[in-house]
PDB file of C-alpha atoms in Angstrom:
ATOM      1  CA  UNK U   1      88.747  40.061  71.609  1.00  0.00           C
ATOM      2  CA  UNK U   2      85.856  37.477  72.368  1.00  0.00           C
ATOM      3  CA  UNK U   3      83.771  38.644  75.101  1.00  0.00           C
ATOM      4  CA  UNK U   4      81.510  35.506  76.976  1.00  0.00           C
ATOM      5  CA  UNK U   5      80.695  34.684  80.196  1.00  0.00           C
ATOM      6  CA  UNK U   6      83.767  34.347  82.451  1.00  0.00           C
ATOM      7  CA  UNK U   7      85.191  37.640  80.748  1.00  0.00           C
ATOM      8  CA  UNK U   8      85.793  39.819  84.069  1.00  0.00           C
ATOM      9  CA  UNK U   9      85.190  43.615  83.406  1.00  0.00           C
ATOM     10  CA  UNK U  10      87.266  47.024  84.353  1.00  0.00           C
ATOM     11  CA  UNK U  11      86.620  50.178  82.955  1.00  0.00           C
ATOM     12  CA  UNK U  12      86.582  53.850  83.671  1.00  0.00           C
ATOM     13  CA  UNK U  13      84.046  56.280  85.160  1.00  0.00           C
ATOM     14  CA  UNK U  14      84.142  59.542  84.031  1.00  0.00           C
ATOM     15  CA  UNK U  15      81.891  62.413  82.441  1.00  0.00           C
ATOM     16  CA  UNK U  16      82.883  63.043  79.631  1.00  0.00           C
ATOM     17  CA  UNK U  17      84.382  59.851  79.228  1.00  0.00           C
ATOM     18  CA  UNK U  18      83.808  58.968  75.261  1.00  0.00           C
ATOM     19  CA  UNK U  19      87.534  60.741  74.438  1.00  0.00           C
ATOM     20  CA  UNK U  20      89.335  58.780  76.550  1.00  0.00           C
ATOM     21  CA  UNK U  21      92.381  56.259  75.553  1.00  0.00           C
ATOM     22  CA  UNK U  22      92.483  54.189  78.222  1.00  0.00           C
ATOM     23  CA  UNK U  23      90.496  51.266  76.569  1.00  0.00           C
ATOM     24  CA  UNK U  24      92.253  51.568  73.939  1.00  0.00           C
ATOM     25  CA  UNK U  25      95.730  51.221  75.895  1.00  0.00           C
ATOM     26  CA  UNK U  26      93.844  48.473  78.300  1.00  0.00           C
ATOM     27  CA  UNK U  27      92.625  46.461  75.893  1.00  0.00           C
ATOM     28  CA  UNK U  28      95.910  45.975  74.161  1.00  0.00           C
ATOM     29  CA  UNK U  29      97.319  45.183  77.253  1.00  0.00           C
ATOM     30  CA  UNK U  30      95.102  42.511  78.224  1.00  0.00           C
ATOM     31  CA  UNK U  31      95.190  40.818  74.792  1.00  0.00           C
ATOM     32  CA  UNK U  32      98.775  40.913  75.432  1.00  0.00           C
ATOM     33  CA  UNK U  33      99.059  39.206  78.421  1.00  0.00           C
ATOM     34  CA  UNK U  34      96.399  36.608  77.444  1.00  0.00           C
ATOM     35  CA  UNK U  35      93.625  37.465  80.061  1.00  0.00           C
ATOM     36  CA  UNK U  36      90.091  36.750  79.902  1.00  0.00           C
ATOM     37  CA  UNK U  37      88.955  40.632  80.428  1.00  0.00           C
ATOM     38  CA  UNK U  38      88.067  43.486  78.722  1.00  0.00           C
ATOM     39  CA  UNK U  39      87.834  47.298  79.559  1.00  0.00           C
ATOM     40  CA  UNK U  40      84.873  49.790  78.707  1.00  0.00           C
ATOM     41  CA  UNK U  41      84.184  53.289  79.332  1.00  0.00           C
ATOM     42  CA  UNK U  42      81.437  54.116  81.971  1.00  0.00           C
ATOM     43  CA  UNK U  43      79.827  57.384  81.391  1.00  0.00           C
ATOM     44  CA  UNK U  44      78.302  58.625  84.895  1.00  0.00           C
ATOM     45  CA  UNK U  45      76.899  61.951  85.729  1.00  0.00           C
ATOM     46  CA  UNK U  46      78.119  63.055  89.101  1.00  0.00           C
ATOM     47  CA  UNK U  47      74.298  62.920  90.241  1.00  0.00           C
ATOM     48  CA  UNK U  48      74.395  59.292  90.051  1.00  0.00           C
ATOM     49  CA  UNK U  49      78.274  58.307  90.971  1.00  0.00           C
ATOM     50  CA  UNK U  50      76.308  56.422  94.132  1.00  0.00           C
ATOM     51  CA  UNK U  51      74.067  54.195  92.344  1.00  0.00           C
ATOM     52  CA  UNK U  52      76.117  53.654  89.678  1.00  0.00           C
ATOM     53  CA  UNK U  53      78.552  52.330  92.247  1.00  0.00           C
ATOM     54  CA  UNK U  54      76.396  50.325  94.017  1.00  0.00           C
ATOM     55  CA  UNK U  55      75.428  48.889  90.461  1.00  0.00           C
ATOM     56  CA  UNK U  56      78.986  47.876  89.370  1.00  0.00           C
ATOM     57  CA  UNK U  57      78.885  46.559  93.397  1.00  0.00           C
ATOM     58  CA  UNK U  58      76.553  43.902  92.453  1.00  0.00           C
ATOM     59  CA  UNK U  59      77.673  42.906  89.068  1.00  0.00           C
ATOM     60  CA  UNK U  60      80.547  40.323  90.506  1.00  0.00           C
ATOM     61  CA  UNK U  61      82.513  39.961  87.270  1.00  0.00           C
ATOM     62  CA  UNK U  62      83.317  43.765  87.723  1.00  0.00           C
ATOM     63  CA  UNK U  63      86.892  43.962  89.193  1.00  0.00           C
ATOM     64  CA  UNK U  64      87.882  47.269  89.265  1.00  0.00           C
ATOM     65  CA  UNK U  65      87.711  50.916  87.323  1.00  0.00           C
ATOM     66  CA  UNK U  66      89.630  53.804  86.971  1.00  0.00           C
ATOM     67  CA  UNK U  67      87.971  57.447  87.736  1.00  0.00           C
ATOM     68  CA  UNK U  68      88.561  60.444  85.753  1.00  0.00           C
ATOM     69  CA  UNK U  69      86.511  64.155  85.972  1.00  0.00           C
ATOM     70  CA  UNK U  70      84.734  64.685  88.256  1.00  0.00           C
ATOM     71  CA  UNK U  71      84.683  61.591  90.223  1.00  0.00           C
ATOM     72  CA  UNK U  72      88.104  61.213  92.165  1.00  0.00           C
ATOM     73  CA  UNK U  73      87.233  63.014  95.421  1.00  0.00           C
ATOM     74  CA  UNK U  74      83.348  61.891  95.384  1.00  0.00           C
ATOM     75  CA  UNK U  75      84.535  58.300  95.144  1.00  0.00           C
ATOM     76  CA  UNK U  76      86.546  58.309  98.299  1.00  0.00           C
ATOM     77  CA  UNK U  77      83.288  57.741 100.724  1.00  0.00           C
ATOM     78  CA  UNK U  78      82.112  54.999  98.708  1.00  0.00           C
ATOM     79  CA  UNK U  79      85.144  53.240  99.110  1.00  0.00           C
ATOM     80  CA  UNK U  80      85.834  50.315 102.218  1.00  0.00           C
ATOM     81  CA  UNK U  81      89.846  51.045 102.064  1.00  0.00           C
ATOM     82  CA  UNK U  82      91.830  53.680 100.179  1.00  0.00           C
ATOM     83  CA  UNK U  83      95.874  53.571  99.928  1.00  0.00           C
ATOM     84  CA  UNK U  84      98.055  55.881 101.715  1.00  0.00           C
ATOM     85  CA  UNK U  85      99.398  57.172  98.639  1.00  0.00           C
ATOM     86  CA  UNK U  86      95.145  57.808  97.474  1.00  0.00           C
ATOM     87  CA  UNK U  87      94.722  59.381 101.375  1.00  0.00           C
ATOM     88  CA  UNK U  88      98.082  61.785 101.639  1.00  0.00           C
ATOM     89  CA  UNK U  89      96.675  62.703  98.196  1.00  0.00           C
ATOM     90  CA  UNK U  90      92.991  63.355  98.824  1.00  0.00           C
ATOM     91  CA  UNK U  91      92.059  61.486  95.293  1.00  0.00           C
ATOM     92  CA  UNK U  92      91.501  58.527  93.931  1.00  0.00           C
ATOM     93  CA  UNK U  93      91.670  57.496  90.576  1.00  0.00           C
ATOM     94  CA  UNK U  94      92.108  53.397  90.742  1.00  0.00           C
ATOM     95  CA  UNK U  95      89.427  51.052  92.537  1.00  0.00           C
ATOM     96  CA  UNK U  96      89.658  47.445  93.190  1.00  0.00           C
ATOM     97  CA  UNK U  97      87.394  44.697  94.490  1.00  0.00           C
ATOM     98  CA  UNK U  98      88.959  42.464  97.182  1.00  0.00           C
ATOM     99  CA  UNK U  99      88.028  40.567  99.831  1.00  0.00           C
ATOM    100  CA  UNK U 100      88.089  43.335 102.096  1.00  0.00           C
ATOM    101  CA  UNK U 101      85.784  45.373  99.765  1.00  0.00           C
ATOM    102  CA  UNK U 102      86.727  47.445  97.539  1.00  0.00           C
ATOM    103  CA  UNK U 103      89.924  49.473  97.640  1.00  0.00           C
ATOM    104  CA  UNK U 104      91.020  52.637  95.831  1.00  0.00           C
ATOM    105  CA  UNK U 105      94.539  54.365  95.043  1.00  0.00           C
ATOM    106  CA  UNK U 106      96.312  57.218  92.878  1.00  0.00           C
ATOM    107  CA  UNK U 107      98.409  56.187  90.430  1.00  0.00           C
ATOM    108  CA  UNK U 108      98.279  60.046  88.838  1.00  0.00           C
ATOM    109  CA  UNK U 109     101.432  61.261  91.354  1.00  0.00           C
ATOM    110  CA  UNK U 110     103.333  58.241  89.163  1.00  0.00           C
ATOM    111  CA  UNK U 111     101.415  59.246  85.860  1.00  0.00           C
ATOM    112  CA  UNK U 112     102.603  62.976  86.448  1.00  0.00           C
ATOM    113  CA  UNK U 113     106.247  62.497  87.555  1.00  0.00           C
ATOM    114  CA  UNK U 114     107.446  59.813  85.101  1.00  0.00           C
ATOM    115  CA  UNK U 115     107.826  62.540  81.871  1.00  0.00           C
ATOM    116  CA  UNK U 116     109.284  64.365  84.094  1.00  0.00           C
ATOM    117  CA  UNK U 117     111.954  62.677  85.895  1.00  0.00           C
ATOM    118  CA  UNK U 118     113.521  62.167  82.427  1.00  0.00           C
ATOM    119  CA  UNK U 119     114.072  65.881  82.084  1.00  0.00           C
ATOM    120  CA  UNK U 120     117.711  67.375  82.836  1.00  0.00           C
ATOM    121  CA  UNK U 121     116.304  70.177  85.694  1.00  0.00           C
ATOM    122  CA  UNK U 122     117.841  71.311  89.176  1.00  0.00           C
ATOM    123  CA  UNK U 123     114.164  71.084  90.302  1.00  0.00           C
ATOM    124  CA  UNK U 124     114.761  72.646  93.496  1.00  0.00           C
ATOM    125  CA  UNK U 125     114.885  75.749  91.981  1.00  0.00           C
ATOM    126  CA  UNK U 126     111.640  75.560  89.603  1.00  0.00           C
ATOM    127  CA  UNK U 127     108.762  77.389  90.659  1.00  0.00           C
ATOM    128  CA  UNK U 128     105.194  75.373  89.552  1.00  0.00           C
ATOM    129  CA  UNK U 129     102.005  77.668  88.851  1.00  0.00           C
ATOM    130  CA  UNK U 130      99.248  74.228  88.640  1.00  0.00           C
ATOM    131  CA  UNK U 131      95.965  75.928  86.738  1.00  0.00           C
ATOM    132  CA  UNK U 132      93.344  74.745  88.243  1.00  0.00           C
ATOM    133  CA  UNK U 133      92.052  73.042  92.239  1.00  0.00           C
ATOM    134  CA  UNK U 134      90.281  69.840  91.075  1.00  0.00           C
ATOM    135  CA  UNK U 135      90.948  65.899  91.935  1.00  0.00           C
ATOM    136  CA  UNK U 136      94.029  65.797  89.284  1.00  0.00           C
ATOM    137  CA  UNK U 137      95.533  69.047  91.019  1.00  0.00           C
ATOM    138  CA  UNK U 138      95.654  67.090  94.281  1.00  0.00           C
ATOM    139  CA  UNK U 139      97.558  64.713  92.264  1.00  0.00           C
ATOM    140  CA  UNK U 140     100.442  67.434  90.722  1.00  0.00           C
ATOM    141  CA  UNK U 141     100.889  68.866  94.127  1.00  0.00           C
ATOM    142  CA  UNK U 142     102.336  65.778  95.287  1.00  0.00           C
ATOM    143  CA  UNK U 143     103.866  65.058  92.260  1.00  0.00           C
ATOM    144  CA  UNK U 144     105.944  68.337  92.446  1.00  0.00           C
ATOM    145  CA  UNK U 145     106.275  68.343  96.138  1.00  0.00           C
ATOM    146  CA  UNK U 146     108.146  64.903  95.529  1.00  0.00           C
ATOM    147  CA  UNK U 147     110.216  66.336  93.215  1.00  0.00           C
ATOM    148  CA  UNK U 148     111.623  69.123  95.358  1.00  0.00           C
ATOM    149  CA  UNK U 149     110.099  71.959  93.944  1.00  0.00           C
ATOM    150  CA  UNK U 150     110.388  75.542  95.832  1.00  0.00           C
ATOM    151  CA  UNK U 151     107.209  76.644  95.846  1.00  0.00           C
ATOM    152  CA  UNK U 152     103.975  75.581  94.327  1.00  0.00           C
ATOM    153  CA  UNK U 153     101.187  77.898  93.162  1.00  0.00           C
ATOM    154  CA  UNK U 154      97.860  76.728  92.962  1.00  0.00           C
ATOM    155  CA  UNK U 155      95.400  78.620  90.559  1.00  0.00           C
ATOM    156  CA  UNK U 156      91.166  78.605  90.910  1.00  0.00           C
ATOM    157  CA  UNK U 157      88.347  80.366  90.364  1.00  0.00           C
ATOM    158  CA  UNK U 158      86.518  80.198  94.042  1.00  0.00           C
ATOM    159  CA  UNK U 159      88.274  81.600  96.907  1.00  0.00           C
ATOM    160  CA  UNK U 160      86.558  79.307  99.199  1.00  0.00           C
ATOM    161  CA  UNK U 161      87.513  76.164  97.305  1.00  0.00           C
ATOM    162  CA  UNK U 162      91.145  77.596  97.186  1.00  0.00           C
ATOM    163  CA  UNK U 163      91.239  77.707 100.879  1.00  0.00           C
ATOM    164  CA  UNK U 164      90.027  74.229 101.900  1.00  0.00           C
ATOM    165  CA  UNK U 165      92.255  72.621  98.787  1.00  0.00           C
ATOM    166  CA  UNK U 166      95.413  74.382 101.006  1.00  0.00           C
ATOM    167  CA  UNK U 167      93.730  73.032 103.996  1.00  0.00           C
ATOM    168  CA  UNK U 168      93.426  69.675 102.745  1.00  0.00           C
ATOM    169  CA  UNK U 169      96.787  69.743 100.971  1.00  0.00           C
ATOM    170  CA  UNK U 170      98.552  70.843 103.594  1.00  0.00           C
ATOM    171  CA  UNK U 171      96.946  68.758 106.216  1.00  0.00           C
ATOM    172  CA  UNK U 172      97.310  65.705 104.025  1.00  0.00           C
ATOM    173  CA  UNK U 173     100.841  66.105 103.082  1.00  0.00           C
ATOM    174  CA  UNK U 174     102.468  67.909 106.070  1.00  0.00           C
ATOM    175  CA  UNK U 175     103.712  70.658 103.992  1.00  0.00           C
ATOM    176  CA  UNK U 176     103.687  74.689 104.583  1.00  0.00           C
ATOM    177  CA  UNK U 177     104.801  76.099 101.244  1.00  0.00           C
ATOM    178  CA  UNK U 178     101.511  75.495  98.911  1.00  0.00           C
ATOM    179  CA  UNK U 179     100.079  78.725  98.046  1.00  0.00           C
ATOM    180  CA  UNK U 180      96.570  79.186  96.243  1.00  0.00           C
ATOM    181  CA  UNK U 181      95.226  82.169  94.222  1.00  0.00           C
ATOM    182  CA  UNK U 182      92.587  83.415  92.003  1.00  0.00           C
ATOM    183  CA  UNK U 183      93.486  83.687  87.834  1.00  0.00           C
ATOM    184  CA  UNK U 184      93.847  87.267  88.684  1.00  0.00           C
ATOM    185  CA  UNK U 185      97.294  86.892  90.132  1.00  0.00           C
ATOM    186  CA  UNK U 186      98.392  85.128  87.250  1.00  0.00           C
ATOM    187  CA  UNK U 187     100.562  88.121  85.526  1.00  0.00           C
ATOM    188  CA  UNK U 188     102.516  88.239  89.165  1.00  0.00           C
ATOM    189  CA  UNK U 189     102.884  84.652  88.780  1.00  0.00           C
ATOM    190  CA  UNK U 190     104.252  83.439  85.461  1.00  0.00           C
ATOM    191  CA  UNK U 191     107.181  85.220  85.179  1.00  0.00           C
ATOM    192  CA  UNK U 192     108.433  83.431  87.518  1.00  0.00           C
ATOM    193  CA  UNK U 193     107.261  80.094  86.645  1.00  0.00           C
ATOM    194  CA  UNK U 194     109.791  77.112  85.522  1.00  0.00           C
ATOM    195  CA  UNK U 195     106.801  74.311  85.173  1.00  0.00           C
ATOM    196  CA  UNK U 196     103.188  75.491  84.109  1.00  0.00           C
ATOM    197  CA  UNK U 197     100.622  72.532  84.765  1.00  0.00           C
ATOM    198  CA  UNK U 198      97.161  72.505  83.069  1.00  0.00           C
ATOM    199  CA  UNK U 199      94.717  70.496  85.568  1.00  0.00           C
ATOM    200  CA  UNK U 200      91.389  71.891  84.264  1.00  0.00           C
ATOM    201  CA  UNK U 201      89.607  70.651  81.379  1.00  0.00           C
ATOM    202  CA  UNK U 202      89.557  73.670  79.112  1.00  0.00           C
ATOM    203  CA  UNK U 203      90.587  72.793  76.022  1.00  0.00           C
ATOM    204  CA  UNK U 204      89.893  68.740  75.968  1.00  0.00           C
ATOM    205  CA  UNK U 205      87.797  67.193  73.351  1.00  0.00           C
ATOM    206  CA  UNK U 206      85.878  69.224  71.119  1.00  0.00           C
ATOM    207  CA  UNK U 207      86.648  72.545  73.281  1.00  0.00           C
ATOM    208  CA  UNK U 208      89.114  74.037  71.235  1.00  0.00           C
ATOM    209  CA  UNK U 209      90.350  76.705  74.152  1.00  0.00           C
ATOM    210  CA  UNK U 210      93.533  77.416  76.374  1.00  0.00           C
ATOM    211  CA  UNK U 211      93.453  78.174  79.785  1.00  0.00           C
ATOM    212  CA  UNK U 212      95.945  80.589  78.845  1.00  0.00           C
ATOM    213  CA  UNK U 213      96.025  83.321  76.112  1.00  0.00           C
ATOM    214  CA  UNK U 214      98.829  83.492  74.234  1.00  0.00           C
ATOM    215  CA  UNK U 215     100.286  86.928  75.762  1.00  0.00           C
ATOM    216  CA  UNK U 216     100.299  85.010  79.033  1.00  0.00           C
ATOM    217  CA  UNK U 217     102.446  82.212  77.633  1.00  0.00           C
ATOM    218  CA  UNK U 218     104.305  85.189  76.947  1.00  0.00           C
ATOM    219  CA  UNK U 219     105.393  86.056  80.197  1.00  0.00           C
ATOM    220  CA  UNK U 220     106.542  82.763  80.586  1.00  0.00           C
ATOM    221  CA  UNK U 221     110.547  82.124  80.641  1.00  0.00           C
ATOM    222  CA  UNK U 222     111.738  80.366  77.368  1.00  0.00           C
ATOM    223  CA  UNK U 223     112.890  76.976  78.241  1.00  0.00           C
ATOM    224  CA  UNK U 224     109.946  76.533  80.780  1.00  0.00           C
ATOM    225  CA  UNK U 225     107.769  73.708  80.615  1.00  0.00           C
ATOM    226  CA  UNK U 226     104.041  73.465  80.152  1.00  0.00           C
ATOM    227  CA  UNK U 227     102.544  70.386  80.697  1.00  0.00           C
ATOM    228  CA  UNK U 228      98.869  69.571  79.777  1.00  0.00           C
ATOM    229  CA  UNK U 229      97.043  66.706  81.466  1.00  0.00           C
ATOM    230  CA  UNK U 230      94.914  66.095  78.421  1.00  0.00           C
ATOM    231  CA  UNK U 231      95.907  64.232  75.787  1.00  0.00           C
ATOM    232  CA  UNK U 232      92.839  65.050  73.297  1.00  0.00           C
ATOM    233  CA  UNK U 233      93.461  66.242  71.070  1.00  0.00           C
ATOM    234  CA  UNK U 234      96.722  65.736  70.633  1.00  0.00           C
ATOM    235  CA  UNK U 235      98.437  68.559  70.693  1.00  0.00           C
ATOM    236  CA  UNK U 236      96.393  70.633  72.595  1.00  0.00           C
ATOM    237  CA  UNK U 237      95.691  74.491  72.010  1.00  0.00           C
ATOM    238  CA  UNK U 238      97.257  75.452  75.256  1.00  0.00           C
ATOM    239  CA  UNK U 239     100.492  73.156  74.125  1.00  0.00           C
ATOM    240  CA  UNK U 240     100.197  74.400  70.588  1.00  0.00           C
ATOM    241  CA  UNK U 241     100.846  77.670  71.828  1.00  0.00           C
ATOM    242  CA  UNK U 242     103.079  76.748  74.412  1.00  0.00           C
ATOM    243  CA  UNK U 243     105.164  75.614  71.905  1.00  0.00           C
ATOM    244  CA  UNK U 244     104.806  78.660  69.817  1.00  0.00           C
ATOM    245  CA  UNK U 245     106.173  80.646  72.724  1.00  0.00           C
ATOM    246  CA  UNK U 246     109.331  78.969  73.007  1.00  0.00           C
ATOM    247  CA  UNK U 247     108.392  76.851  76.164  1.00  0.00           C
ATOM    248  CA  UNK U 248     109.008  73.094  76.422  1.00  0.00           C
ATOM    249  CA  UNK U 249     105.596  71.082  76.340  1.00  0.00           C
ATOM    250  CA  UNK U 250     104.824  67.766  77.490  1.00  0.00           C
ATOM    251  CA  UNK U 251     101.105  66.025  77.149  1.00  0.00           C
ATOM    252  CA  UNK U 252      99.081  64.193  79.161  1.00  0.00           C
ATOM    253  CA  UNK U 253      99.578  61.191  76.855  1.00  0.00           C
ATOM    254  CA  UNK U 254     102.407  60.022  78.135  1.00  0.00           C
ATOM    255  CA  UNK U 255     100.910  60.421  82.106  1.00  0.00           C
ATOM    256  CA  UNK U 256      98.266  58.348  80.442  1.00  0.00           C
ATOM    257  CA  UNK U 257     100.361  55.594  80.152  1.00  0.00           C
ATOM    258  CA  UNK U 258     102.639  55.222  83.107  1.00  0.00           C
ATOM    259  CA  UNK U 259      99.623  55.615  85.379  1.00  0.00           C
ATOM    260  CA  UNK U 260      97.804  52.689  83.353  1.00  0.00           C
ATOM    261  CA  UNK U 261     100.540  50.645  83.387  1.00  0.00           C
ATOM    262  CA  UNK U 262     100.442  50.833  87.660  1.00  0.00           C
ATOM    263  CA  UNK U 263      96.661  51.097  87.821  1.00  0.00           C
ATOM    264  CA  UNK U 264      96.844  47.844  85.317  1.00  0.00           C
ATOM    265  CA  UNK U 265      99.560  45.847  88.014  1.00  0.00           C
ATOM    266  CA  UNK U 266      97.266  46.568  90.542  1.00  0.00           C
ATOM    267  CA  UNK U 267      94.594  45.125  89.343  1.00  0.00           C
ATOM    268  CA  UNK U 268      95.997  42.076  87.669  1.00  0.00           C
ATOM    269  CA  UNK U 269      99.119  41.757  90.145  1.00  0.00           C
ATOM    270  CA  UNK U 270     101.766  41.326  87.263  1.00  0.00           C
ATOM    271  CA  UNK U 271     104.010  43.761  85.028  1.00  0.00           C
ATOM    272  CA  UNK U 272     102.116  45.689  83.065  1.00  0.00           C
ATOM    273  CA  UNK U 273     103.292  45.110  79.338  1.00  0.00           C
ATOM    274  CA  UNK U 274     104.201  48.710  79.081  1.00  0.00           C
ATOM    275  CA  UNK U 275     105.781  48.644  75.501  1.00  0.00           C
ATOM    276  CA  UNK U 276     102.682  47.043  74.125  1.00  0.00           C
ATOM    277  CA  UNK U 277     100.742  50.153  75.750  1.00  0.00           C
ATOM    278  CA  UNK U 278     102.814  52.314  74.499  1.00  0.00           C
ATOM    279  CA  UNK U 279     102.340  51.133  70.906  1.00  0.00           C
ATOM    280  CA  UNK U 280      98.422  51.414  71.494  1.00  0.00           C
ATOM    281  CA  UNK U 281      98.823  55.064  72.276  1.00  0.00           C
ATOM    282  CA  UNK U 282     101.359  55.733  69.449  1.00  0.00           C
ATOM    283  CA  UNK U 283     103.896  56.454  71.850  1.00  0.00           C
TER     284      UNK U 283
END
């Protein structure tokens, strides 16, 4: 990839944001098609999400970026437009520049729900427990909502936070049967549980943890599925022992790539090469 003067940039804003796959995946797409761009990671503190906005504002061959940790709620009141699917959500994880301004979206709900849509499950009778209240929780909420889910449980840390996530989630999507709690209910909760959803970011990169010990994958159903939103490393130790416990595991790999391949079409407004993604991931 030759990088001059016309090349027109994306990229993805994010701290950390060294792990990430997406240039990888990006870049191979791009090549692919033939375009004149490339895509870089943008490391921003959260401090400076503002400037470094108004930065990428006023470089002109900048088209667009993804957002990743902890940017995809602090983003929204930079933006000039978001997508109904990025306000029903309350994040935003894709921005583009248009004449309008620049407009952001969520292509995580389609991320999230393509692995499992391919699964064999009566989902209207799986209970979700989603670890975690962040940007990418907002995200699984409507994921499982969409798929018909029973009841979704949504685990944090800060009461406070809890209660204005329901607030917003409810208010956003028009729903009555989200329920929050602290970690501490977890033991009342998992037994129960048909799809376990890791949304923090314990355990990604060099942080070898689990959100979860392994006698609370125990309580668990066999034949359950945990899903993990990150992808590195590959497998993670909360999927490692998932797996070890008899539970079905799914990484965030593979939500990796089907929300590229839309965050890619709506930048470029063409199919997405998704095969050719799927090879740069080793998929």
């Amino acid at each position: 990839m030759t990088v001059v003067g016309t090349t027109k940039i994306l990229g993805i804003i994010g701290d950390p944001v060294s792990h990430s796959l997406s240039p990888v995946m990006h870049n191979a797409a791009i090549a692919a098609i033939g375009l004149d761009y490339v895509y870089i990671p943008l490391p921003v503190k959260i401090e400076n999400l503002a400037i470094a906005f108004k930065g990428l504002g006023a470089i002109t061959s900048v088209l667009g970026f993804n957002l990743t940790i902890p940017h995809k709620q602090e983003i929204i009141p930079l933006l000039d437009e978001i997508t109904e699917v990025a306000r029903a959500v309350g994040a935003v994880n894709t921005v583009k520049r248009t004449e309008r301004g620049w407009i952001g979206t969520n292509t995580d709900v389609h991320g999230f729900l393509v692995p499992l849509q391919i699964l064999d499950r009566d989902w209207q009778s799986i209970p979700v427990v989603i670890l975690g209240n962040g940007g990418a929780a907002k995200a699984v909420v409507a994921g499982c909502l969409k798929l018909g889910c029973p009841v979704v449980h949504v685990i944090g840390r800060d009461q406070l936070k809890l209660r204005e996530f329901r607030r917003a989630m409810t208010e956003q999507l028009q729903v009555d049967d989200l329920r929050v709690h602290t970690w501490h209910d977890l033991e009342h909760l998992l037994p129960s549980a048909g799809l376990v959803v890791n949304s923090t970011p314990i355990g990604m990169g060099h942080d070898l943890g689990s959100p979860l010990t392994a006698s609370q994958l125990g309580l668990i159903p066999q034949g359950a599925i945990a899903y993990d939103l990150i992808y590195t490393p590959r497998p993670t130790k909360f999927l490692q022992m998932s797996e070890a416990q008899g539970l079905v595991t799914i990484d965030g790999l593979k939500m990796l790539l089907h929300q590229g391949a839309i965050a890619l079409e709506f930048w470029i407004e063409k199919p997405a090469p998704i095969a050719v993604m799927a090879e740069a991931l080793g998929l």
